[in-house]
PDB file of C-alpha atoms in Angstrom:
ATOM      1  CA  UNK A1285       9.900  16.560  -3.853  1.00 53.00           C
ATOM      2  CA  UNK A1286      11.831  14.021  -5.802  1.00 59.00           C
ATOM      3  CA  UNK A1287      11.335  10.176  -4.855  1.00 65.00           C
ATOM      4  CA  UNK A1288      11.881   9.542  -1.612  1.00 62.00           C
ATOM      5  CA  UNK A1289      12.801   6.039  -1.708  1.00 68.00           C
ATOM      6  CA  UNK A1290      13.741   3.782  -4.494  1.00 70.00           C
ATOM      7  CA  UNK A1291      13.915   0.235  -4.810  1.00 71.00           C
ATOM      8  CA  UNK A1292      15.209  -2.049  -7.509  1.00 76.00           C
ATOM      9  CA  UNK A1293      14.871  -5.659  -6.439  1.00 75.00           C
ATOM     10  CA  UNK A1294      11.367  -5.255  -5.764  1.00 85.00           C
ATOM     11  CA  UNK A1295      11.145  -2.194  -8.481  1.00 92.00           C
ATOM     12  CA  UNK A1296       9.608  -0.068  -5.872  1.00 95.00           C
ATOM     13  CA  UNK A1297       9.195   3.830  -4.496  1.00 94.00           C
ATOM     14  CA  UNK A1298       7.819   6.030  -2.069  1.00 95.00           C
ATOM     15  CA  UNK A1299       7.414   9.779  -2.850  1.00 95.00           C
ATOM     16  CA  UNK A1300       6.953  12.084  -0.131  1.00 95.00           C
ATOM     17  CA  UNK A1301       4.545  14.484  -0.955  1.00 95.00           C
ATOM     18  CA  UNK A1302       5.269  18.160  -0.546  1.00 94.00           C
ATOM     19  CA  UNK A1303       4.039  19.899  -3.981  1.00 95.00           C
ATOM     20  CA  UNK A1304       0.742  21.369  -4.342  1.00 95.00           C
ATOM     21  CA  UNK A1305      -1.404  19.049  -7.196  1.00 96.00           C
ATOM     22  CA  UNK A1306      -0.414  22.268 -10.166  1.00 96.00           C
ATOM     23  CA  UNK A1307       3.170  21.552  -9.171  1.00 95.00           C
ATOM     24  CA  UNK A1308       2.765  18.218  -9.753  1.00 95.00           C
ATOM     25  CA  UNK A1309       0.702  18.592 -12.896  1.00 95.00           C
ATOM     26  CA  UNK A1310       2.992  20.402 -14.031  1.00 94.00           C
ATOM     27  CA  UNK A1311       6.139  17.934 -13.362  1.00 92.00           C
ATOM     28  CA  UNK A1312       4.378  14.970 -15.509  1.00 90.00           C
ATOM     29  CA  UNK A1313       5.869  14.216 -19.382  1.00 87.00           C
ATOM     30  CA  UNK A1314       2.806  14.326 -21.379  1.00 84.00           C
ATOM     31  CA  UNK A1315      -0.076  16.614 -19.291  1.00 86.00           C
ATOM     32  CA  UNK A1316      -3.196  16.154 -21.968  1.00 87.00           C
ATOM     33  CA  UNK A1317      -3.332  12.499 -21.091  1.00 87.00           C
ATOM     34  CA  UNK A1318      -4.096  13.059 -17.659  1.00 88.00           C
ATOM     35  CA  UNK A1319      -5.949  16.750 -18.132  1.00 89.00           C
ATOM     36  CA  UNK A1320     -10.149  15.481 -18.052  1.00 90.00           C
ATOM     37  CA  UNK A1321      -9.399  12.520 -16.181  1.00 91.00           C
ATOM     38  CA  UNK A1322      -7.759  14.879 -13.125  1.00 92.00           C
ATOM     39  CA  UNK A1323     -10.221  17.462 -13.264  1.00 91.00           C
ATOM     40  CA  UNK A1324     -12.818  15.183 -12.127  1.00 93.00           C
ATOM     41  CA  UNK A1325     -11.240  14.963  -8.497  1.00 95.00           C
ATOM     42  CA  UNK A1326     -12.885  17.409  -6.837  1.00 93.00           C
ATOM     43  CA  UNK A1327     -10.261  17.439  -3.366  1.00 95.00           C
ATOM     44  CA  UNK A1328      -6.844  19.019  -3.999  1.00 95.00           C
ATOM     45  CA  UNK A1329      -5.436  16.580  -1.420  1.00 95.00           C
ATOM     46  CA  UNK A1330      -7.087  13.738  -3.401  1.00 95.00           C
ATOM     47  CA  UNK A1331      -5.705  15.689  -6.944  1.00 96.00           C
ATOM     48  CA  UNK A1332      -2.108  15.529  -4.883  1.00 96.00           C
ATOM     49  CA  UNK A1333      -2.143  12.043  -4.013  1.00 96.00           C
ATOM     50  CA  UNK A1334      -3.440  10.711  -7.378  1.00 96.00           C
ATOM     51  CA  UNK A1335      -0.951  13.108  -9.577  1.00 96.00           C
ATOM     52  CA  UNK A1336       2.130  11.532  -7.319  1.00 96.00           C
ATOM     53  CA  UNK A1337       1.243   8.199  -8.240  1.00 96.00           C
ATOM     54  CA  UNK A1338       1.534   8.908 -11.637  1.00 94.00           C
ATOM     55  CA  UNK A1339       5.002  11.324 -11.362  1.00 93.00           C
ATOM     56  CA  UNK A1340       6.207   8.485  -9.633  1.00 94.00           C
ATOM     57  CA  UNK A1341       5.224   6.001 -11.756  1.00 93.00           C
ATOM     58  CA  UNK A1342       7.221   8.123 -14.416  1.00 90.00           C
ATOM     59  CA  UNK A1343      10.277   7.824 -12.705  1.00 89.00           C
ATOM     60  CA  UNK A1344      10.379   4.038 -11.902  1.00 89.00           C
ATOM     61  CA  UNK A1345       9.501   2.821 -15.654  1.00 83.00           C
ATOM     62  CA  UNK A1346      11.527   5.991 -17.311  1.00 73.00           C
ATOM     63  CA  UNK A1347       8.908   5.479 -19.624  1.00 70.00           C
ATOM     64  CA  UNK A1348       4.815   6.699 -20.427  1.00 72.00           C
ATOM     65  CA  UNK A1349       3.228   4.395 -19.412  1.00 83.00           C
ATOM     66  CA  UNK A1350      -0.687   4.702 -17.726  1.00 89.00           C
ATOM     67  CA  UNK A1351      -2.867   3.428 -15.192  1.00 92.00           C
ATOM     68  CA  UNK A1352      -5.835   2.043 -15.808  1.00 91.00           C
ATOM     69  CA  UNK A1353      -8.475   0.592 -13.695  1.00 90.00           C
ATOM     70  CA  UNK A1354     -10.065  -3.139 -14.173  1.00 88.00           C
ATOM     71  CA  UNK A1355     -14.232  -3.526 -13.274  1.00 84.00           C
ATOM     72  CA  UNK A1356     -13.127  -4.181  -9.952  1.00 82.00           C
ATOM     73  CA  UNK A1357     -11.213  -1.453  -9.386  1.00 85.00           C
ATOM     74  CA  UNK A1358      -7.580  -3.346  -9.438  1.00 90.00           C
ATOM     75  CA  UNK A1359      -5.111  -1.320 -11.155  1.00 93.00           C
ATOM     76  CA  UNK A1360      -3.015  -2.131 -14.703  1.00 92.00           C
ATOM     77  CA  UNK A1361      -0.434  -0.733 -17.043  1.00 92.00           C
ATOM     78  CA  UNK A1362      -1.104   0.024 -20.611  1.00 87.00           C
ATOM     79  CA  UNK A1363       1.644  -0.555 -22.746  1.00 75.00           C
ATOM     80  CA  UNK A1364       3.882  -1.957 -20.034  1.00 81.00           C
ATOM     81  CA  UNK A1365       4.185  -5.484 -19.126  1.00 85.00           C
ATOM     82  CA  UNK A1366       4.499  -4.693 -15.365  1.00 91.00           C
ATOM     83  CA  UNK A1367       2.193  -5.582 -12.350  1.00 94.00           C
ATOM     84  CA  UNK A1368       1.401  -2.693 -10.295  1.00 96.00           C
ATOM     85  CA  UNK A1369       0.186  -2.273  -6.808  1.00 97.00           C
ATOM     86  CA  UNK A1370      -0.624   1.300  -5.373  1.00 97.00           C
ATOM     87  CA  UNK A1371      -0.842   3.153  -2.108  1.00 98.00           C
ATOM     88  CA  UNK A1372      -1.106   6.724  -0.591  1.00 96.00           C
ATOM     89  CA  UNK A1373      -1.764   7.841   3.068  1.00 96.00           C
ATOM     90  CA  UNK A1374      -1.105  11.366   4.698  1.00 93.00           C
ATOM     91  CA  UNK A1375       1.898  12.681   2.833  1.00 94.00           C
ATOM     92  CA  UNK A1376       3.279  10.124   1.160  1.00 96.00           C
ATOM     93  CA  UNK A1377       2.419   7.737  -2.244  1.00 96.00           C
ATOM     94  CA  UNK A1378       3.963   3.963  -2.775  1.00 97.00           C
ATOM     95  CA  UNK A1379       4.342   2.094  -5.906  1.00 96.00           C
ATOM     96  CA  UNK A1380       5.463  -1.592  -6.794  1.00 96.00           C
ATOM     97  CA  UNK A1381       6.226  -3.061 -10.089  1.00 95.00           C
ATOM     98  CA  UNK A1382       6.955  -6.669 -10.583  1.00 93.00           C
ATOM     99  CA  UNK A1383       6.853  -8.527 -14.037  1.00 89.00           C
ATOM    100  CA  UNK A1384       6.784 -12.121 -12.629  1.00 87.00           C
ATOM    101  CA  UNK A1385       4.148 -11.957  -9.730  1.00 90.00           C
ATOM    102  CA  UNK A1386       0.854  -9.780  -8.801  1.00 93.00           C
ATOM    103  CA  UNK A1387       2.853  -7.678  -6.020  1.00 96.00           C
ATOM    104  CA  UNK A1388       1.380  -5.705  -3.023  1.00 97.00           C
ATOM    105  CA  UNK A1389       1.735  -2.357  -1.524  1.00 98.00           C
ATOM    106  CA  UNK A1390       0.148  -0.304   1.126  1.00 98.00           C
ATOM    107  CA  UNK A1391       1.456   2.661   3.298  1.00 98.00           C
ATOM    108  CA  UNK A1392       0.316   4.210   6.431  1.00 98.00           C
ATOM    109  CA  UNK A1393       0.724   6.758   8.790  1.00 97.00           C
ATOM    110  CA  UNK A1394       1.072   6.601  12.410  1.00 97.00           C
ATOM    111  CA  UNK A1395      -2.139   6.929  14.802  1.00 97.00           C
ATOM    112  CA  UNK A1396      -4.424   4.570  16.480  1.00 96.00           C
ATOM    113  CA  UNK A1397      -6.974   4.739  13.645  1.00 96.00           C
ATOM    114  CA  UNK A1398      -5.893   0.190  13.221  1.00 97.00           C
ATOM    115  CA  UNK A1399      -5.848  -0.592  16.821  1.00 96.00           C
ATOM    116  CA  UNK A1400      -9.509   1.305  17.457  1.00 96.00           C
ATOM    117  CA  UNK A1401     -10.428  -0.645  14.664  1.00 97.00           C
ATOM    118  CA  UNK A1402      -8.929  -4.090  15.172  1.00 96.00           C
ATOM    119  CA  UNK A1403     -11.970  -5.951  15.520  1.00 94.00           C
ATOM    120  CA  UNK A1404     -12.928  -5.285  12.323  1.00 96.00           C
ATOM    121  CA  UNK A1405     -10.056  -7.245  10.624  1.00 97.00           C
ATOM    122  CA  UNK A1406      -8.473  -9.042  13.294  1.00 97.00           C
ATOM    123  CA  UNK A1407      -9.046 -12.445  14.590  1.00 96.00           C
ATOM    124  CA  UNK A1408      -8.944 -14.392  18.054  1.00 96.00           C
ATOM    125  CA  UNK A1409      -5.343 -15.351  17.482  1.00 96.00           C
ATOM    126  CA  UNK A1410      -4.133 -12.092  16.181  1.00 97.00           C
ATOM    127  CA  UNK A1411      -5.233 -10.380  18.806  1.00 95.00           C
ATOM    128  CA  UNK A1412      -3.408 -13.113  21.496  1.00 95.00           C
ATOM    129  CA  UNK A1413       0.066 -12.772  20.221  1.00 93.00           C
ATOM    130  CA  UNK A1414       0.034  -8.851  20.504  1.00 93.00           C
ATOM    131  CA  UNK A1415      -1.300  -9.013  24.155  1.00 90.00           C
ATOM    132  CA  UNK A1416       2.069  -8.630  25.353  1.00 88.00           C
ATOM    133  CA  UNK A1417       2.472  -5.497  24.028  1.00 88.00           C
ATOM    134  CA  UNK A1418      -0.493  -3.943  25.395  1.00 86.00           C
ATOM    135  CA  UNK A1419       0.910  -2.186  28.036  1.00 90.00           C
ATOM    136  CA  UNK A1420       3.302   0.041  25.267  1.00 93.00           C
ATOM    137  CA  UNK A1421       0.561   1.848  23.177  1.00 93.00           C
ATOM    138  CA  UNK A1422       3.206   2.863  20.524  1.00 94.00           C
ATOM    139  CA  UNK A1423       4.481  -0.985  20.243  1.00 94.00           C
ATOM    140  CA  UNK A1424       0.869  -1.998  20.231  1.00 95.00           C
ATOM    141  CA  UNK A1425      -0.486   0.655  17.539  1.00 96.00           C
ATOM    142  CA  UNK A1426       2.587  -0.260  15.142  1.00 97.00           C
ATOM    143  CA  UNK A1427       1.500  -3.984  15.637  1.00 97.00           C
ATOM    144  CA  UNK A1428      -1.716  -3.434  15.001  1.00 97.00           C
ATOM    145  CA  UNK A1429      -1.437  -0.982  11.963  1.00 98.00           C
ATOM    146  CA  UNK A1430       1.715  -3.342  10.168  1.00 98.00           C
ATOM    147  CA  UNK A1431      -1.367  -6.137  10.739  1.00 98.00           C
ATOM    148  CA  UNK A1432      -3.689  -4.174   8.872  1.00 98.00           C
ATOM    149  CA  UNK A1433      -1.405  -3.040   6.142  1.00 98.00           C
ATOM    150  CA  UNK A1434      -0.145  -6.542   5.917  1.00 98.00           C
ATOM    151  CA  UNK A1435      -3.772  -7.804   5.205  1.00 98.00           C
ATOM    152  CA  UNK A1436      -4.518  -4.705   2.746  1.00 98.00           C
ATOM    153  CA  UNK A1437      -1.697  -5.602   1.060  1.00 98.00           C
ATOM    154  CA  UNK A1438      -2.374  -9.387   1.032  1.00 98.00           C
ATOM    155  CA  UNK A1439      -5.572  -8.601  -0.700  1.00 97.00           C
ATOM    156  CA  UNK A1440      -4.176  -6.502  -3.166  1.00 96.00           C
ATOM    157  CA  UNK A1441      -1.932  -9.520  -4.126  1.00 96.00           C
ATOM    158  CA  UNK A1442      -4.492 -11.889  -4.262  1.00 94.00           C
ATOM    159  CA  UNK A1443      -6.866 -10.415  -6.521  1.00 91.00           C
ATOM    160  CA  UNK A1444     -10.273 -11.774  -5.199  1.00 92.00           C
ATOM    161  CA  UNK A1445     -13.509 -10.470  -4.293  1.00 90.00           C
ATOM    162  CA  UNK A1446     -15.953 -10.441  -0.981  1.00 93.00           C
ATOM    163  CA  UNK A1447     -12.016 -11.047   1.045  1.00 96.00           C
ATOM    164  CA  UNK A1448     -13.186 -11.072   4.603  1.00 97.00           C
ATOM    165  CA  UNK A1449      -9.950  -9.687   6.474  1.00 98.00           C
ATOM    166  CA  UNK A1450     -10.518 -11.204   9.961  1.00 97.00           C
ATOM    167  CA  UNK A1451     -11.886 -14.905   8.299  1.00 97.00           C
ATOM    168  CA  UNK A1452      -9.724 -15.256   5.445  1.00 98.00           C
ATOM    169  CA  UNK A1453      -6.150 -13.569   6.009  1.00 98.00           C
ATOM    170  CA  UNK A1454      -4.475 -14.700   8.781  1.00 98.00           C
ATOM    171  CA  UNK A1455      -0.598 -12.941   9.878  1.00 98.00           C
ATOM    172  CA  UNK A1456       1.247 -15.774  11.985  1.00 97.00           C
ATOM    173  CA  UNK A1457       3.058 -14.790  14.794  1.00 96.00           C
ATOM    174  CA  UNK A1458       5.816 -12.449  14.318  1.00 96.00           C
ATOM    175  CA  UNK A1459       7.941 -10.015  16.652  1.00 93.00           C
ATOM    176  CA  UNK A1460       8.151  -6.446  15.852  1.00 93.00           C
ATOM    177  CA  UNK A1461      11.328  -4.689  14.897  1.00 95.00           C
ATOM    178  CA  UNK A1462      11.760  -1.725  12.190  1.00 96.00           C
ATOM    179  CA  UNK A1463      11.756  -4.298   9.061  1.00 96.00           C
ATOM    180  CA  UNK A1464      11.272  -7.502   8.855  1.00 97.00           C
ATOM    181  CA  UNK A1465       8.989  -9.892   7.122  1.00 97.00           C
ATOM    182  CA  UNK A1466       6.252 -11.643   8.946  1.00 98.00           C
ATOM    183  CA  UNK A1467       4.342 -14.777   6.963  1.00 98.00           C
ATOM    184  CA  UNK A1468       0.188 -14.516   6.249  1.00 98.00           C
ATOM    185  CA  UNK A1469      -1.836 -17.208   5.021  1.00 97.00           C
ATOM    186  CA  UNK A1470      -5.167 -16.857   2.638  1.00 97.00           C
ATOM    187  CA  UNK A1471      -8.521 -19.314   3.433  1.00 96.00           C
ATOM    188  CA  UNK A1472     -10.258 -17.331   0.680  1.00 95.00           C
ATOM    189  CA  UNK A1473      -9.091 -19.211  -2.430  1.00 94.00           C
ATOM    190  CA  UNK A1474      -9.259 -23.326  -0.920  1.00 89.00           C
ATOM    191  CA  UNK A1475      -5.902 -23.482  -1.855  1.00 92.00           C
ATOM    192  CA  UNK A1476      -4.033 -21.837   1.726  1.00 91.00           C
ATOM    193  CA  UNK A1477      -1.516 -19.871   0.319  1.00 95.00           C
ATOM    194  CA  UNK A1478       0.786 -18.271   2.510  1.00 97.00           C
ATOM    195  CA  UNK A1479       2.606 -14.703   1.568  1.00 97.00           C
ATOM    196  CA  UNK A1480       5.558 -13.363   2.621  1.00 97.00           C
ATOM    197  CA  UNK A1481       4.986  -9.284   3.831  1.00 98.00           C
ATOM    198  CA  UNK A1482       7.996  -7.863   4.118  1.00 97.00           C
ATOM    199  CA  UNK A1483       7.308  -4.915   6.139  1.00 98.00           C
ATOM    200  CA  UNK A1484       9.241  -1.266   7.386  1.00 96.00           C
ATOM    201  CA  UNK A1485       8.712   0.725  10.374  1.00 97.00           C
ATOM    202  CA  UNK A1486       9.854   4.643   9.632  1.00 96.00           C
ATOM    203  CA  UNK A1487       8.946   7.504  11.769  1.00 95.00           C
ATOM    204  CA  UNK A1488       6.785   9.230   9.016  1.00 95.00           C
ATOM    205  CA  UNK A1489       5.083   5.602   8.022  1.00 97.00           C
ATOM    206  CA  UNK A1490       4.869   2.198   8.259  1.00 98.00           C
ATOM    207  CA  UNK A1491       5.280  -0.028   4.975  1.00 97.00           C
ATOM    208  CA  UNK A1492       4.359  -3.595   3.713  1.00 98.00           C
ATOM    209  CA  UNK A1493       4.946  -5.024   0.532  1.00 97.00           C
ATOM    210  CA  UNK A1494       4.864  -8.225  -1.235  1.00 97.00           C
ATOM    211  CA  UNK A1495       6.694  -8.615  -4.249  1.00 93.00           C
TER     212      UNK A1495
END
């Protein structure tokens, strides 16, 4: 389907994913670019979710412009002066442009998989400031996984290597609500930035983003 969401002020969207990856292929302005480089994806989900990055990218710059991929695997426009960040989960693909700043995106879907998982990326004081939730499991998975996309999102912003999530990226305390912003802070650089995460509870997925 068309772009679900659209943003200008961040230049952002989210595009819901309902076409098969030859529907898709076919929907994109100039097909040979993106012809050998597609056909090495061996999943059709994973064919889906790369193709609607790209259709969507179309549609925010109105323009062809292409993704390419730095040694570390950080994404970048040819031919565009943009930023980029990019994210996909079960159904759905994000993008965010910004011209000023190395933005941040990430998208996920609902389940327990960042609350199973929490000790992986959370810390001591993280984990404090949720405890009154525990007794919800649907307050304290959202939590949880807004945490995690928060910090995936931090690190996409930041740009730096061997980013231990539970040492170095740190979400302050923040109350849940269906958008919001909550403030992180980065020990990874020496120089203790702190981001602002603007985040967005839906009932197909849960958003973060900084611009």
């Amino acid at each position: 389907m068309p772009v679900s969401d659209k943003y200008k002020t961040p230049l952002m969207g989210i595009w819901e994913i309902s076409e098969s990856w030859q529907e898709l292929f076919d929907s994109l302005i100039n097909k040979d670019v993106y012809y050998s480089e597609m056909n090495k994806i061996q999943s059709d989900k994973r064919k889906q979710e790369w193709l609607a990055v790209r259709l969507l990218l179309q549609h925010l710059s109105g323009s062809e412009t292409y993704i390419r991929y730095r040694e570390n695997g950080a994404p970048f426009l040819s031919g565009n002066t943009y930023n980029i960040s990019i994210s996909h989960t079960k159904g759905f693909a994000a993008i965010i442009l910004s011209e000023n700043t190395n933005p941040g995106i990430d998208i996920e879907y609902h389940s327990e998989r960042a609350w199973r998982l929490r000790k992986k990326y959370m810390n001591e004081d993280e984990l404090k400031f949720i405890a009154p939730l525990f007794d919800n499991q649907k307050a304290t998975d959202e939590i949880a996984t807004i945490c995690w996309c928060a910090k995936e999102t931090a690190f996409k912003a930041l740009g730096e290597t061997d980013v231990d999530f539970a040492e170095h990226l740190h979400v302050e305390p923040f109350r849940l609500s269906k958008e919001g912003f909550l403030m992180l802070k980065e020990k990874r650089t020496g120089q203790n930035q702190r981001f602002r995460i603007n985040y967005q509870v839906t009932e197909s997925y849960l958003l973060t983003w900084k611009e």
